[in-house]
Amino acid sequence: MLRIASLTLPALLISGVALADEVVRHKIPGSDFPIARAVEVPGDATTVYLSGAVPSVVNEDADRGSIEAYGDITEQTRTVFQSIEKSLEDMDLTMGDVVKLQVFLVGQNGEPMDFAGFMEGYTEFFGTDEQPNLPARSVFEVSGLANPGWLIEVEAIAVRAEKN
């Protein structure tokens, strides 16, 4: 029996699922790490490329060029993903439609990037009970971003699958 994306061919035919219209997310074997190993996008889907999102000011009293204005990496991650979520909603998409992320993180005071702090904010948006879809993702440490107070910038790619 042919097995496709963990469904048998008869199950696909009975359910009426059009396999070509499905985004397929491949999990990392033997891992619960909250990213996909790969994501397959159907040819009839529309790809939406979001420009890099940066942190929002959380402390109006702080200098706009300071980390204090934007918070620690967890808070900055949270506000970046809230911004991405809002942009997606404006286009009738959700975080569940994100298939790829490129994340740029900056270290502080000679220390490497705070990956654990980033993951704390990231896991509020991906791999949750409410939003289980995982994107493919890359994380890069960079020496700096356009504003010295920013510790993170995220580019997102989302997919609008055609509805039958």
Coordinates of N, CA, C and O in Angstrom, one line a residue:
M1 N 0.8 -1.2 0.0 CA 0.0 0.0 0.0 C 0.9 1.2 0.0 O 1.8 1.3 0.8
L2 N 0.6 2.2 -0.8 CA 1.3 3.5 -0.9 C 1.1 4.3 0.3 O -0.1 4.5 0.7
R3 N 2.1 4.8 0.9 CA 2.0 5.7 2.1 C 2.6 7.0 1.8 O 3.7 7.1 1.4
I4 N 1.8 8.1 1.9 CA 2.2 9.4 1.6 C 1.9 10.3 2.8 O 0.7 10.4 3.2
A5 N 2.9 11.0 3.3 CA 2.8 12.0 4.4 C 2.0 11.4 5.5 O 1.1 12.0 6.1
S6 N 2.3 10.2 5.9 CA 1.7 9.4 7.0 C 0.2 9.1 6.8 O -0.4 8.7 7.7
L7 N -0.3 9.2 5.6 CA -1.7 8.8 5.2 C -1.6 7.7 4.1 O -0.8 7.8 3.2
T8 N -2.5 6.7 4.2 CA -2.5 5.8 3.1 C -3.3 6.4 1.9 O -4.1 7.2 2.1
L9 N -3.0 5.9 0.7 CA -3.7 6.4 -0.5 C -5.2 6.2 -0.4 O -5.9 7.2 -0.6
P10 N -5.7 5.1 0.1 CA -7.2 5.0 0.2 C -7.7 6.0 1.2 O -8.8 6.6 1.0
A11 N -7.0 6.3 2.3 CA -7.4 7.3 3.3 C -7.5 8.7 2.6 O -8.4 9.5 2.9
L12 N -6.5 9.0 1.7 CA -6.5 10.3 1.0 C -7.7 10.4 0.1 O -8.4 11.4 0.0
L13 N -8.0 9.3 -0.6 CA -9.1 9.3 -1.6 C -10.4 9.4 -0.9 O -11.3 10.1 -1.3
I14 N -10.6 8.7 0.2 CA -11.8 8.7 1.0 C -12.0 10.1 1.6 O -13.1 10.7 1.6
S15 N -11.0 10.7 2.1 CA -11.1 12.0 2.8 C -11.3 13.2 1.8 O -11.7 14.3 2.2
G16 N -11.0 12.9 0.5 CA -11.1 14.0 -0.5 C -9.9 15.0 -0.4 O -10.0 16.0 -1.0
V17 N -8.8 14.6 0.3 CA -7.7 15.5 0.4 C -7.0 15.6 -0.9 O -6.6 14.6 -1.5
A18 N -6.7 16.8 -1.4 CA -5.9 16.9 -2.6 C -4.5 17.1 -2.1 O -4.1 18.2 -1.7
L19 N -3.7 16.1 -2.2 CA -2.3 16.1 -1.7 C -1.5 17.3 -2.3 O -0.7 17.9 -1.6
A20 N -1.7 17.7 -3.5 CA -1.0 18.7 -4.2 C -1.2 20.1 -3.5 O -0.4 21.0 -3.6
D21 N -2.3 20.2 -2.7 CA -2.6 21.5 -2.1 C -2.2 21.5 -0.6 O -2.4 22.5 0.0
E22 N -1.5 20.5 -0.2 CA -1.1 20.5 1.2 C 0.4 20.9 1.4 O 1.3 20.5 0.7
V23 N 0.6 21.7 2.4 CA 2.0 22.0 2.9 C 2.4 20.9 3.8 O 1.7 20.5 4.7
V24 N 3.5 20.3 3.5 CA 4.0 19.1 4.3 C 5.2 19.6 5.1 O 6.2 20.1 4.6
R25 N 5.1 19.4 6.4 CA 6.2 19.7 7.3 C 6.8 18.4 7.8 O 6.2 17.6 8.4
H26 N 8.1 18.3 7.5 CA 8.9 17.1 7.9 C 9.5 17.3 9.3 O 10.4 18.3 9.4
K27 N 9.2 16.5 10.3 CA 9.8 16.7 11.6 C 11.2 16.1 11.6 O 11.6 15.3 10.7
I28 N 12.0 16.6 12.5 CA 13.3 16.1 12.7 C 13.2 14.7 13.4 O 12.6 14.6 14.5
P29 N 13.7 13.7 12.8 CA 13.5 12.3 13.4 C 14.1 12.2 14.8 O 15.2 12.7 15.0
G30 N 13.3 11.7 15.7 CA 13.8 11.5 17.0 C 14.0 12.7 17.8 O 14.7 12.7 18.8
S31 N 13.4 13.8 17.4 CA 13.7 15.1 18.1 C 12.4 15.8 18.4 O 11.4 15.7 17.6
D32 N 12.3 16.5 19.5 CA 11.2 17.4 19.8 C 11.6 18.9 19.7 O 10.8 19.7 20.1
F33 N 12.7 19.1 19.1 CA 13.1 20.5 18.9 C 12.1 21.2 18.0 O 11.7 20.7 16.9
P34 N 11.7 22.4 18.3 CA 10.5 23.0 17.6 C 10.8 23.7 16.3 O 10.6 24.9 16.1
I35 N 11.5 23.0 15.4 CA 11.6 23.4 14.0 C 11.3 22.2 13.1 O 11.4 21.1 13.5
A36 N 11.0 22.5 11.9 CA 10.8 21.4 10.9 C 12.2 21.2 10.2 O 13.0 22.1 10.0
R37 N 12.4 19.9 9.9 CA 13.6 19.6 9.1 C 13.5 20.1 7.7 O 14.5 20.6 7.1
A38 N 12.3 20.1 7.2 CA 12.1 20.6 5.8 C 10.6 20.9 5.7 O 9.8 20.3 6.5
V39 N 10.2 21.8 4.8 CA 8.8 22.1 4.5 C 8.6 22.0 3.0 O 9.4 22.6 2.3
E40 N 7.6 21.2 2.6 CA 7.3 21.2 1.1 C 6.1 22.0 0.9 O 5.1 22.0 1.6
V41 N 6.2 22.9 -0.1 CA 5.1 23.8 -0.5 C 4.6 23.4 -1.8 O 5.3 23.2 -2.8
P42 N 3.2 23.3 -1.9 CA 2.6 22.9 -3.2 C 2.8 24.0 -4.3 O 2.9 25.1 -4.0
G43 N 2.9 23.5 -5.5 CA 3.1 24.4 -6.6 C 2.0 25.5 -6.8 O 2.2 26.5 -7.4
D44 N 0.8 25.2 -6.3 CA -0.3 26.1 -6.5 C -0.5 27.1 -5.4 O -1.4 27.9 -5.3
A45 N 0.5 27.1 -4.4 CA 0.5 28.0 -3.3 C 1.1 29.4 -3.7 O 2.0 29.5 -4.5
T46 N 0.7 30.4 -3.0 CA 1.3 31.7 -3.1 C 2.3 31.9 -2.0 O 1.9 31.7 -0.8
T47 N 3.5 32.3 -2.3 CA 4.5 32.5 -1.3 C 4.6 34.0 -1.0 O 4.5 34.9 -1.8
V48 N 4.6 34.3 0.3 CA 4.6 35.6 0.8 C 5.9 35.8 1.6 O 6.2 35.1 2.6
Y49 N 6.7 36.8 1.1 CA 8.0 37.1 1.8 C 7.9 38.3 2.6 O 7.6 39.4 2.1
L50 N 8.0 38.2 3.9 CA 8.0 39.3 4.8 C 9.4 39.9 5.1 O 10.3 39.2 5.3
S51 N 9.5 41.2 5.0 CA 10.7 41.9 5.3 C 11.1 41.7 6.7 O 10.3 41.3 7.6
G52 N 12.4 41.9 7.0 CA 12.8 41.7 8.4 C 12.0 42.5 9.4 O 11.8 43.7 9.2
A53 N 11.6 41.9 10.4 CA 10.9 42.5 11.6 C 11.9 42.7 12.7 O 12.7 41.9 13.0
V54 N 11.8 43.9 13.3 CA 12.7 44.3 14.4 C 11.9 44.5 15.7 O 10.7 44.7 15.6
P55 N 12.5 44.6 16.8 CA 11.8 44.8 18.1 C 11.1 46.1 18.2 O 11.4 47.1 17.6
S56 N 10.0 46.1 19.0 CA 9.3 47.3 19.3 C 9.8 47.9 20.6 O 10.3 47.2 21.5
V57 N 9.6 49.2 20.8 CA 10.0 49.8 22.0 C 9.1 49.3 23.1 O 7.9 49.3 23.0
V58 N 9.7 48.9 24.3 CA 8.9 48.5 25.4 C 9.1 49.5 26.6 O 8.4 49.4 27.6
N59 N 10.1 50.3 26.5 CA 10.4 51.3 27.6 C 10.5 52.7 26.9 O 11.6 53.0 26.4
E60 N 9.4 53.5 26.9 CA 9.4 54.8 26.2 C 10.4 55.8 26.8 O 10.8 56.7 26.2
D61 N 10.8 55.5 28.1 CA 11.7 56.5 28.8 C 13.2 56.2 28.4 O 14.0 57.1 28.7
A62 N 13.5 55.1 27.8 CA 14.9 54.8 27.4 C 15.3 55.4 26.1 O 14.4 55.6 25.2
D63 N 16.6 55.6 25.9 CA 17.1 56.1 24.7 C 16.8 55.0 23.6 O 17.1 53.8 23.8
R64 N 16.3 55.5 22.4 CA 16.0 54.6 21.3 C 17.1 53.7 20.8 O 16.9 52.8 20.1
G65 N 18.3 54.1 21.1 CA 19.5 53.4 20.6 C 20.0 52.4 21.7 O 21.1 51.9 21.5
S66 N 19.2 52.2 22.7 CA 19.7 51.3 23.8 C 18.9 50.1 23.9 O 17.7 50.0 23.5
I67 N 19.5 49.0 24.5 CA 18.8 47.8 24.7 C 17.7 48.0 25.7 O 16.6 47.3 25.5
E68 N 17.9 48.9 26.6 CA 16.8 49.1 27.6 C 15.5 49.6 26.9 O 14.4 49.3 27.4
A69 N 15.6 50.2 25.8 CA 14.3 50.7 25.1 C 13.6 49.5 24.5 O 12.3 49.5 24.4
Y70 N 14.2 48.4 24.2 CA 13.6 47.2 23.6 C 13.5 46.0 24.4 O 12.8 45.0 24.1
G71 N 14.2 45.9 25.5 CA 14.1 44.8 26.4 C 15.2 43.8 26.1 O 16.0 43.9 25.2
D72 N 15.2 42.7 26.9 CA 16.2 41.6 26.8 C 15.8 40.8 25.5 O 14.8 41.1 24.9
I73 N 16.6 39.8 25.2 CA 16.4 39.0 24.0 C 15.0 38.4 24.0 O 14.3 38.3 23.0
T74 N 14.5 37.9 25.1 CA 13.2 37.2 25.2 C 12.1 38.2 24.9 O 11.2 37.9 24.0
E75 N 12.2 39.4 25.5 CA 11.2 40.4 25.2 C 11.3 40.9 23.7 O 10.3 41.1 23.1
Q76 N 12.5 41.1 23.2 CA 12.6 41.5 21.8 C 12.1 40.4 20.9 O 11.4 40.7 19.9
T77 N 12.4 39.2 21.2 CA 11.8 38.1 20.4 C 10.3 38.1 20.3 O 9.7 38.0 19.3
R78 N 9.8 38.3 21.5 CA 8.3 38.3 21.7 C 7.7 39.5 20.8 O 6.7 39.2 20.1
T79 N 8.3 40.7 20.9 CA 7.7 41.8 20.1 C 7.9 41.6 18.6 O 7.1 42.0 17.8
V80 N 9.0 41.0 18.2 CA 9.3 40.7 16.8 C 8.2 39.8 16.3 O 7.6 40.0 15.2
F81 N 7.9 38.7 17.0 CA 6.9 37.7 16.5 C 5.5 38.3 16.6 O 4.7 38.0 15.8
Q82 N 5.3 39.2 17.6 CA 4.0 39.9 17.6 C 3.8 40.7 16.4 O 2.7 40.8 15.8
S83 N 4.9 41.4 15.9 CA 4.8 42.2 14.7 C 4.6 41.4 13.5 O 3.8 41.7 12.6
I84 N 5.3 40.3 13.4 CA 5.1 39.4 12.3 C 3.7 38.8 12.3 O 3.0 38.8 11.2
E85 N 3.2 38.5 13.4 CA 1.8 37.9 13.6 C 0.8 39.0 13.1 O -0.1 38.7 12.3
K86 N 1.0 40.3 13.4 CA 0.1 41.3 13.0 C 0.2 41.5 11.5 O -0.9 41.7 10.8
S87 N 1.4 41.5 10.9 CA 1.5 41.6 9.4 C 0.8 40.5 8.7 O 0.1 40.7 7.7
L88 N 1.0 39.3 9.2 CA 0.3 38.1 8.6 C -1.2 38.3 8.7 O -1.9 38.0 7.7
E89 N -1.7 38.7 9.9 CA -3.2 38.9 10.0 C -3.7 39.9 9.0 O -4.8 39.8 8.5
D90 N -2.9 41.0 8.8 CA -3.3 42.0 7.8 C -3.5 41.4 6.4 O -4.1 42.0 5.5
M91 N -2.8 40.3 6.1 CA -2.8 39.6 4.8 C -3.7 38.3 4.9 O -3.6 37.5 4.0
D92 N -4.5 38.2 5.9 CA -5.4 37.0 6.1 C -4.5 35.7 6.2 O -4.9 34.7 5.7
L93 N -3.4 35.8 6.9 CA -2.6 34.6 7.2 C -2.3 34.6 8.7 O -2.7 35.5 9.4
T94 N -1.8 33.4 9.1 CA -1.5 33.3 10.5 C 0.0 32.8 10.7 O 0.6 32.4 9.7
M95 N 0.4 32.7 11.9 CA 1.7 32.1 12.2 C 1.8 30.7 11.7 O 2.9 30.2 11.4
G96 N 0.7 30.0 11.7 CA 0.7 28.6 11.2 C 1.0 28.5 9.7 O 1.3 27.4 9.2
D97 N 0.9 29.6 9.0 CA 1.2 29.7 7.5 C 2.7 29.9 7.3 O 3.2 29.9 6.1
V98 N 3.5 30.2 8.3 CA 4.9 30.5 8.1 C 5.6 29.1 7.9 O 5.4 28.1 8.6
V99 N 6.4 29.1 6.8 CA 7.2 27.9 6.4 C 8.7 28.0 6.6 O 9.4 27.0 6.6
K100 N 9.2 29.3 6.7 CA 10.6 29.5 6.8 C 10.9 30.7 7.6 O 10.3 31.8 7.3
L101 N 11.9 30.7 8.5 CA 12.4 31.9 9.2 C 13.9 31.9 9.1 O 14.6 30.9 9.1
Q102 N 14.4 33.2 8.9 CA 15.8 33.5 9.1 C 15.9 34.4 10.2 O 15.3 35.5 10.2
V103 N 16.6 34.1 11.2 CA 16.8 34.8 12.5 C 18.2 35.3 12.6 O 19.1 34.5 12.5
F104 N 18.3 36.6 12.9 CA 19.6 37.2 13.1 C 19.7 37.7 14.6 O 18.9 38.5 15.0
L105 N 20.7 37.2 15.3 CA 20.8 37.5 16.7 C 22.2 38.2 17.0 O 23.2 37.8 16.3
V106 N 22.2 39.1 17.9 CA 23.4 39.9 18.3 C 23.8 39.5 19.7 O 22.9 39.4 20.6
G107 N 25.0 39.2 19.9 CA 25.5 39.0 21.3 C 25.6 40.4 22.0 O 25.5 41.5 21.4
Q108 N 25.8 40.3 23.3 CA 26.0 41.6 24.1 C 27.3 41.5 24.9 O 27.6 40.5 25.5
N109 N 27.9 42.7 25.1 CA 29.0 42.9 26.0 C 30.1 41.8 25.8 O 30.6 41.2 26.7
G110 N 30.4 41.4 24.5 CA 31.4 40.4 24.2 C 31.0 39.0 24.4 O 31.7 38.1 24.2
E111 N 29.7 38.8 24.8 CA 29.1 37.5 25.0 C 28.5 37.0 23.7 O 28.0 37.8 22.9
P112 N 28.4 35.7 23.5 CA 27.7 35.2 22.3 C 26.2 35.5 22.4 O 25.7 35.8 23.5
M113 N 25.5 35.3 21.3 CA 24.0 35.5 21.3 C 23.4 34.6 22.3 O 23.9 33.6 22.7
D114 N 22.3 35.1 22.8 CA 21.5 34.4 23.9 C 20.5 33.5 23.2 O 19.3 33.9 23.1
F115 N 20.9 32.4 22.7 CA 20.0 31.5 22.0 C 18.9 31.0 22.9 O 17.7 30.9 22.5
A116 N 19.2 30.7 24.2 CA 18.2 30.2 25.1 C 17.1 31.2 25.3 O 15.9 30.9 25.4
G117 N 17.5 32.5 25.5 CA 16.5 33.6 25.6 C 15.6 33.7 24.4 O 14.4 34.0 24.5
F118 N 16.3 33.6 23.2 CA 15.5 33.6 22.0 C 14.5 32.5 21.9 O 13.3 32.7 21.6
M119 N 14.9 31.3 22.3 CA 14.0 30.1 22.2 C 12.8 30.3 23.2 O 11.7 29.8 22.9
E120 N 13.1 31.0 24.3 CA 12.0 31.2 25.3 C 10.9 32.0 24.6 O 9.7 31.7 24.8
G121 N 11.2 33.0 23.9 CA 10.2 33.8 23.1 C 9.6 33.1 21.9 O 8.4 33.1 21.7
Y122 N 10.5 32.4 21.2 CA 10.1 31.7 20.0 C 9.0 30.6 20.3 O 8.1 30.5 19.5
T123 N 9.2 29.9 21.3 CA 8.3 28.8 21.6 C 6.9 29.2 22.2 O 6.0 28.4 22.4
E124 N 6.8 30.5 22.3 CA 5.4 31.1 22.6 C 4.6 31.1 21.3 O 3.4 31.3 21.4
F125 N 5.2 31.1 20.2 CA 4.6 31.2 18.9 C 4.6 30.0 18.0 O 3.7 29.9 17.1
F126 N 5.5 29.1 18.2 CA 5.6 27.9 17.3 C 5.7 26.6 18.2 O 6.4 26.6 19.2
G127 N 5.0 25.6 17.7 CA 5.1 24.3 18.4 C 4.2 24.3 19.7 O 4.4 23.5 20.6
T128 N 3.2 25.2 19.7 CA 2.3 25.2 20.9 C 1.0 24.4 20.5 O 0.8 24.0 19.4
D129 N 0.2 24.1 21.5 CA -1.1 23.4 21.3 C -1.9 24.2 20.3 O -2.6 23.7 19.5
E130 N -1.9 25.6 20.5 CA -2.7 26.4 19.7 C -2.2 26.6 18.3 O -2.9 26.8 17.3
Q131 N -0.8 26.5 18.1 CA -0.2 26.7 16.8 C 1.0 25.7 16.7 O 2.1 26.0 17.0
P132 N 0.6 24.5 16.3 CA 1.6 23.4 16.3 C 2.5 23.4 15.0 O 3.5 22.7 15.0
N133 N 2.2 24.2 14.0 CA 3.0 24.2 12.7 C 4.4 24.7 12.9 O 4.5 25.8 13.4
L134 N 5.4 23.9 12.5 CA 6.7 24.3 12.7 C 7.3 24.8 11.4 O 7.2 24.1 10.4
P135 N 8.1 25.9 11.4 CA 8.7 26.3 10.1 C 10.1 25.7 10.1 O 10.7 25.3 11.1
A136 N 10.7 25.6 8.8 CA 12.1 25.4 8.7 C 12.8 26.7 9.2 O 12.2 27.8 9.1
R137 N 14.0 26.7 9.8 CA 14.5 27.9 10.4 C 16.0 27.9 10.4 O 16.6 26.8 10.6
S138 N 16.6 29.0 10.3 CA 18.0 29.2 10.4 C 18.2 30.3 11.4 O 17.5 31.3 11.4
V139 N 19.3 30.2 12.3 CA 19.6 31.3 13.2 C 21.1 31.6 13.0 O 21.9 30.7 13.0
F140 N 21.3 32.9 12.9 CA 22.7 33.4 12.6 C 23.1 34.4 13.7 O 22.3 35.2 14.1
E141 N 24.3 34.3 14.2 CA 24.8 35.4 15.0 C 25.5 36.4 14.1 O 26.3 36.1 13.3
V142 N 25.1 37.7 14.3 CA 25.7 38.8 13.6 C 26.3 39.8 14.5 O 26.0 39.8 15.7
S143 N 27.2 40.6 14.0 CA 27.9 41.5 14.9 C 27.1 42.7 15.3 O 27.3 43.4 16.3
G144 N 26.0 43.0 14.5 CA 25.2 44.1 14.9 C 24.0 44.3 13.8 O 24.1 43.7 12.8
L145 N 23.1 45.1 14.2 CA 21.9 45.4 13.3 C 21.9 46.9 13.2 O 22.7 47.6 13.7
A146 N 20.9 47.4 12.4 CA 20.8 48.9 12.1 C 20.7 49.8 13.3 O 21.2 50.9 13.3
N147 N 20.1 49.3 14.4 CA 20.0 50.0 15.7 C 20.8 49.3 16.7 O 20.6 48.1 16.9
P148 N 21.6 49.9 17.5 CA 22.4 49.2 18.5 C 21.6 48.6 19.6 O 22.1 47.8 20.3
G149 N 20.4 49.0 19.8 CA 19.5 48.5 20.8 C 18.8 47.2 20.4 O 18.3 46.5 21.2
W150 N 18.9 46.9 19.1 CA 18.2 45.6 18.6 C 19.1 44.4 18.8 O 20.3 44.5 18.3
L151 N 18.6 43.4 19.3 CA 19.3 42.1 19.5 C 18.8 41.1 18.5 O 19.4 40.0 18.5
I152 N 17.8 41.4 17.7 CA 17.2 40.4 16.9 C 16.5 41.0 15.7 O 15.9 42.1 15.8
E153 N 16.6 40.4 14.5 CA 15.8 40.7 13.4 C 15.3 39.4 12.7 O 16.1 38.4 12.7
V154 N 14.1 39.3 12.3 CA 13.6 38.0 11.7 C 12.9 38.3 10.4 O 12.1 39.2 10.2
E155 N 13.3 37.5 9.4 CA 12.7 37.4 8.1 C 11.8 36.2 8.1 O 12.2 35.1 8.5
A156 N 10.6 36.3 7.5 CA 9.6 35.2 7.5 C 9.1 35.0 6.1 O 9.0 35.9 5.3
I157 N 8.9 33.7 5.7 CA 8.2 33.3 4.5 C 7.0 32.5 4.9 O 7.1 31.6 5.7
A158 N 5.9 33.0 4.4 CA 4.6 32.3 4.6 C 4.0 31.8 3.3 O 4.4 32.3 2.2
V159 N 3.1 30.9 3.4 CA 2.5 30.3 2.2 C 1.0 30.4 2.4 O 0.4 30.1 3.4
R160 N 0.3 30.9 1.3 CA -1.1 30.9 1.2 C -1.5 29.7 0.2 O -1.3 29.8 -1.0
A161 N -1.9 28.6 0.8 CA -2.3 27.5 0.0 C -3.7 27.7 -0.6 O -4.6 28.3 0.0
E162 N -3.8 27.4 -1.9 CA -5.1 27.5 -2.6 C -6.1 26.6 -2.0 O -5.9 25.5 -1.7
K163 N -7.3 27.1 -1.8 CA -8.4 26.3 -1.2 C -9.2 25.7 -2.4 O -9.5 26.4 -3.3
N164 N -9.6 24.5 -2.3 CA -10.4 23.8 -3.3 C -11.9 24.0 -3.0 O -12.3 24.2 -2.0

